[in-house]
Amino acid sequence: QLQLVESGGGLVQPGGSLRLSCVFSGFTLDRYAIGWSRQAPGKEREGVLCMSSSGRTTNVADSVKGRFTISRDNAKNTIYLQMNSLKPEDTAVYYCAAHPTSFRGDYCPKITNMNYWGKGTLVTVSS
């Protein structure tokens, strides 16, 4: 059974940093694309960035370019979202997601259309 569990959310001041983790089970990263999305209060869920099964980062939202990065640790079955220079508008529930793709391919689907989702972790950026 495929599962994703996010952690690491919390309250952070503007300009600060936070690293979210997503522990997964039931699949391997060389056959799945992984992504992070977020949903702010009163807004639709939006894709943040994606990593293909080959390890290529793609589909990066303009609002987070240069500030957010995605990484993975195969040995720990964990996906990370490093968030730097945080702004109040980054406040949202953050979700990790996974989607089956070709073996070690470069393709990432639209993040909000991915098949499997965690329950999310809340990030609040406020002074």
C-alpha angles and dihedrals in degrees: 000000000000115000137173124190122186127204140162101073123136146116118317133170122246110276092027131117136237135179120212122201130205117194112200138189137181099048144053125238095232089069102036136063114222129205147175124224135171141206121206121202110285094004137101122260112268133195116247105183142324138214118207124222088261090057097255117144114225145147092052113177113238090232093064103034111132092013108061128052133181125215139165139212111205094189091056096038087232136136120200136204113199111199120191134176090022120201131200089251089063088070107121146108106278121213132190119213141185135204131184114248138157122302109283093340130155098231123116120183123217102292097227089055096056116128104229129049142181122224094253139239125242121240118190120188110195142129 
